[in-house]
């Protein structure tokens, strides 16, 4: 049976004095996924190819999805705030999903989005039902893995990634339940590897490994 195509709708989320622009795809009334984009100063936005691949993976498994622009990106007001303000953007977007009635909210962060999500997860234990990172840029940002405990179910990284060192991640998560999956031939940007990324994510979502 062919899956019904559900389109995304433009939404605007209040975040104190700021307005956050997002794209919401309504599906499950219970499960939702919040997806965060790469570095705003490097051209990152909710329209990034990896962000779209992540959203498609969750949508294919009937999750409600929300991807949004951090402050200062697209039609989101404000300006880049070195991760601190962006963490508040994540909390505001998560609150929006919770207020819509979703009882299970998952986090997916790509690159810079993963790093900002780390700080939110550490400071707000249990804020997400499950979390996953795609290419956390541990060569450039500090990820306090010990404080994350077992809050990250899955990490995906390309074996040609310029900014994510999987060997360091392997050592850091050795005592954790986090799964690490490598995508052969993929670098940090996953150009031409989007389908492999989506398929990998769907596999883990189906197995409830996030």
CSV table of C-alpha atoms in Angstrom, one decimal:
chain,number,residue,atom,x,y,z
A,1,UNK,CA,0.0,0.0,0.0
A,2,UNK,CA,1.4,3.4,-1.0
A,3,UNK,CA,2.2,5.7,1.9
A,4,UNK,CA,0.2,8.9,2.0
A,5,UNK,CA,2.4,11.9,1.3
A,6,UNK,CA,2.1,14.5,4.0
A,7,UNK,CA,3.4,17.9,3.2
A,8,UNK,CA,5.2,20.2,5.6
A,9,UNK,CA,3.6,23.5,6.7
A,10,UNK,CA,5.4,26.7,7.6
A,11,UNK,CA,5.1,27.6,11.3
A,12,UNK,CA,6.4,30.4,13.6
A,13,UNK,CA,7.3,29.6,17.2
A,14,UNK,CA,7.5,32.3,19.9
A,15,UNK,CA,10.8,32.2,21.8
A,16,UNK,CA,10.7,35.1,24.3
A,17,UNK,CA,11.2,38.1,22.1
A,18,UNK,CA,12.3,36.1,19.1
A,19,UNK,CA,10.3,34.3,16.4
A,20,UNK,CA,11.6,30.9,15.2
A,21,UNK,CA,10.7,29.7,11.6
A,22,UNK,CA,10.0,26.0,11.2
A,23,UNK,CA,8.6,23.4,8.9
A,24,UNK,CA,6.1,21.0,10.6
A,25,UNK,CA,4.9,17.7,9.1
A,26,UNK,CA,2.0,16.3,11.1
A,27,UNK,CA,1.6,12.6,11.4
A,28,UNK,CA,1.6,10.6,14.6
A,29,UNK,CA,-0.3,12.3,17.4
A,30,UNK,CA,2.0,10.8,19.9
A,31,UNK,CA,5.6,10.6,18.5
A,32,UNK,CA,7.6,13.5,17.2
A,33,UNK,CA,11.1,14.3,16.0
A,34,UNK,CA,12.9,17.6,16.4
A,35,UNK,CA,15.7,18.1,13.9
A,36,UNK,CA,18.5,20.6,14.2
A,37,UNK,CA,20.7,22.0,11.4
A,38,UNK,CA,24.5,22.7,11.0
A,39,UNK,CA,26.4,25.8,11.8
A,40,UNK,CA,24.5,29.1,10.9
A,41,UNK,CA,27.7,30.9,10.0
A,42,UNK,CA,28.7,28.2,7.6
A,43,UNK,CA,25.4,28.3,5.6
A,44,UNK,CA,23.5,25.8,7.8
A,45,UNK,CA,19.7,25.9,7.7
A,46,UNK,CA,16.7,23.7,8.0
A,47,UNK,CA,16.9,23.2,4.2
A,48,UNK,CA,20.2,21.4,4.4
A,49,UNK,CA,20.3,18.1,2.6
A,50,UNK,CA,21.2,16.1,5.7
A,51,UNK,CA,18.5,17.7,7.8
A,52,UNK,CA,16.0,16.8,5.0
A,53,UNK,CA,17.2,13.2,4.9
A,54,UNK,CA,16.8,12.9,8.7
A,55,UNK,CA,13.3,14.4,8.5
A,56,UNK,CA,12.4,12.0,5.7
A,57,UNK,CA,13.5,9.0,7.7
A,58,UNK,CA,11.3,9.9,10.7
A,59,UNK,CA,8.4,10.8,8.4
A,60,UNK,CA,8.6,7.4,6.7
A,61,UNK,CA,8.0,5.8,10.1
A,62,UNK,CA,5.0,8.0,10.8
A,63,UNK,CA,6.6,10.5,13.2
A,64,UNK,CA,5.5,14.1,13.3
A,65,UNK,CA,8.6,16.1,12.3
A,66,UNK,CA,9.7,19.6,13.1
A,67,UNK,CA,12.8,21.1,11.5
A,68,UNK,CA,13.5,24.8,12.2
A,69,UNK,CA,16.0,27.6,11.6
A,70,UNK,CA,18.1,28.7,14.5
A,71,UNK,CA,17.9,32.4,15.4
A,72,UNK,CA,19.3,34.7,12.7
A,73,UNK,CA,18.7,32.1,9.9
A,74,UNK,CA,16.1,32.5,7.2
A,75,UNK,CA,13.0,34.1,8.7
A,76,UNK,CA,14.0,33.4,12.3
A,77,UNK,CA,14.7,36.6,14.1
A,78,UNK,CA,17.7,37.4,16.3
A,79,UNK,CA,21.3,36.7,15.6
A,80,UNK,CA,23.9,33.9,16.1
A,81,UNK,CA,24.6,33.4,19.8
A,82,UNK,CA,27.5,30.9,19.9
A,83,UNK,CA,25.3,28.0,20.9
A,84,UNK,CA,23.8,29.5,24.1
A,85,UNK,CA,20.9,31.2,22.4
A,86,UNK,CA,20.5,28.3,20.0
A,87,UNK,CA,20.0,26.0,22.9
A,88,UNK,CA,17.0,28.1,23.9
A,89,UNK,CA,15.7,27.8,20.4
A,90,UNK,CA,15.7,24.0,20.8
A,91,UNK,CA,13.9,24.2,24.1
A,92,UNK,CA,11.2,26.5,22.5
A,93,UNK,CA,10.8,24.1,19.6
A,94,UNK,CA,10.5,21.2,21.9
A,95,UNK,CA,7.9,23.0,24.0
A,96,UNK,CA,5.9,23.7,20.8
A,97,UNK,CA,5.7,19.9,20.1
A,98,UNK,CA,4.8,19.1,23.6
A,99,UNK,CA,2.1,21.7,23.7
A,100,UNK,CA,0.7,20.1,20.5
A,101,UNK,CA,0.0,16.9,22.5
A,102,UNK,CA,3.0,14.8,21.6
A,103,UNK,CA,4.0,12.5,24.5
A,104,UNK,CA,7.3,11.1,23.0
A,105,UNK,CA,9.7,13.6,21.5
A,106,UNK,CA,13.0,12.6,19.9
A,107,UNK,CA,16.0,14.8,19.1
A,108,UNK,CA,18.1,14.5,16.0
A,109,UNK,CA,21.1,16.9,15.6
A,110,UNK,CA,23.4,17.2,12.6
A,111,UNK,CA,26.9,18.7,13.1
A,112,UNK,CA,26.6,22.0,15.0
A,113,UNK,CA,23.0,21.0,15.8
A,114,UNK,CA,24.3,17.9,17.6
A,115,UNK,CA,26.7,20.0,19.7
A,116,UNK,CA,24.0,22.5,20.7
A,117,UNK,CA,21.7,19.5,21.5
A,118,UNK,CA,24.4,18.1,23.8
A,119,UNK,CA,24.2,21.1,26.0
A,120,UNK,CA,20.4,21.0,26.1
A,121,UNK,CA,20.3,17.3,27.0
A,122,UNK,CA,23.0,17.6,29.7
A,123,UNK,CA,21.2,20.5,31.4
A,124,UNK,CA,17.7,19.1,31.0
A,125,UNK,CA,17.8,15.4,31.9
A,126,UNK,CA,15.0,13.4,30.3
A,127,UNK,CA,13.9,16.3,28.0
A,128,UNK,CA,13.8,13.9,25.1
A,129,UNK,CA,12.5,10.4,24.8
A,130,UNK,CA,15.6,9.5,22.7
A,131,UNK,CA,18.3,11.2,20.8
A,132,UNK,CA,20.6,10.7,17.8
A,133,UNK,CA,23.6,12.6,16.4
A,134,UNK,CA,24.7,12.7,12.8
A,135,UNK,CA,28.4,13.6,12.3
A,136,UNK,CA,29.0,15.4,15.7
A,137,UNK,CA,32.0,17.6,14.9
A,138,UNK,CA,34.2,16.5,17.8
A,139,UNK,CA,37.3,17.8,16.1
A,140,UNK,CA,36.1,21.4,16.6
A,141,UNK,CA,33.6,21.3,19.5
A,142,UNK,CA,33.9,19.6,23.0
A,143,UNK,CA,31.3,16.9,23.6
A,144,UNK,CA,31.0,16.0,27.2
A,145,UNK,CA,30.2,12.3,26.6
A,146,UNK,CA,30.5,11.3,30.3
A,147,UNK,CA,27.7,13.7,31.2
A,148,UNK,CA,25.5,12.4,28.4
A,149,UNK,CA,25.4,9.0,30.1
A,150,UNK,CA,23.1,6.8,27.9
A,151,UNK,CA,20.9,9.7,26.5
A,152,UNK,CA,22.3,9.3,23.0
A,153,UNK,CA,21.0,6.1,21.3
A,154,UNK,CA,22.7,6.4,18.0
A,155,UNK,CA,25.6,8.2,16.3
A,156,UNK,CA,26.1,8.1,12.5
A,157,UNK,CA,29.3,9.3,10.9
A,158,UNK,CA,30.8,9.0,7.4
A,159,UNK,CA,34.1,7.2,7.2
A,160,UNK,CA,35.5,10.2,5.2
A,161,UNK,CA,34.2,12.8,7.6
A,162,UNK,CA,36.4,15.9,7.9
A,163,UNK,CA,35.1,17.1,11.2
A,164,UNK,CA,34.0,14.0,13.1
A,165,UNK,CA,36.6,11.6,14.4
A,166,UNK,CA,34.9,8.2,14.9
A,167,UNK,CA,37.8,6.7,16.6
A,168,UNK,CA,37.6,9.2,19.4
A,169,UNK,CA,33.8,8.6,19.6
A,170,UNK,CA,34.4,4.9,19.9
A,171,UNK,CA,36.6,5.4,22.9
A,172,UNK,CA,34.3,7.8,24.6
A,173,UNK,CA,31.1,5.7,24.2
A,174,UNK,CA,32.7,2.4,25.0
A,175,UNK,CA,31.0,2.2,28.4
A,176,UNK,CA,27.7,3.5,27.0
A,177,UNK,CA,24.8,1.9,25.2
A,178,UNK,CA,25.2,4.3,22.3
A,179,UNK,CA,25.4,2.6,18.9
A,180,UNK,CA,27.9,4.0,16.3
A,181,UNK,CA,27.2,3.4,12.6
A,182,UNK,CA,29.6,4.3,9.8
A,183,UNK,CA,28.5,5.1,6.2
A,184,UNK,CA,31.1,4.1,3.7
A,185,UNK,CA,32.3,6.8,1.3
A,186,UNK,CA,30.4,9.6,3.1
A,187,UNK,CA,32.1,12.8,4.2
A,188,UNK,CA,30.7,15.4,6.5
A,189,UNK,CA,28.3,16.7,3.9
A,190,UNK,CA,26.7,13.4,2.7
A,191,UNK,CA,26.4,14.6,-0.9
A,192,UNK,CA,25.1,11.6,-2.9
A,193,UNK,CA,24.8,9.6,0.3
A,194,UNK,CA,21.5,11.0,1.5
A,195,UNK,CA,19.5,7.8,0.7
A,196,UNK,CA,22.0,5.7,2.6
A,197,UNK,CA,21.7,8.0,5.5
A,198,UNK,CA,17.9,7.9,5.4
A,199,UNK,CA,17.9,4.1,5.1
A,200,UNK,CA,20.3,3.7,8.0
A,201,UNK,CA,18.2,5.9,10.2
A,202,UNK,CA,15.0,4.1,9.3
A,203,UNK,CA,16.6,0.8,10.3
A,204,UNK,CA,17.5,2.1,13.7
A,205,UNK,CA,14.1,3.8,14.2
A,206,UNK,CA,12.3,0.6,13.4
A,207,UNK,CA,14.5,-1.3,15.9
A,208,UNK,CA,13.9,1.5,18.5
A,209,UNK,CA,17.6,2.0,18.8
A,210,UNK,CA,17.4,5.8,19.4
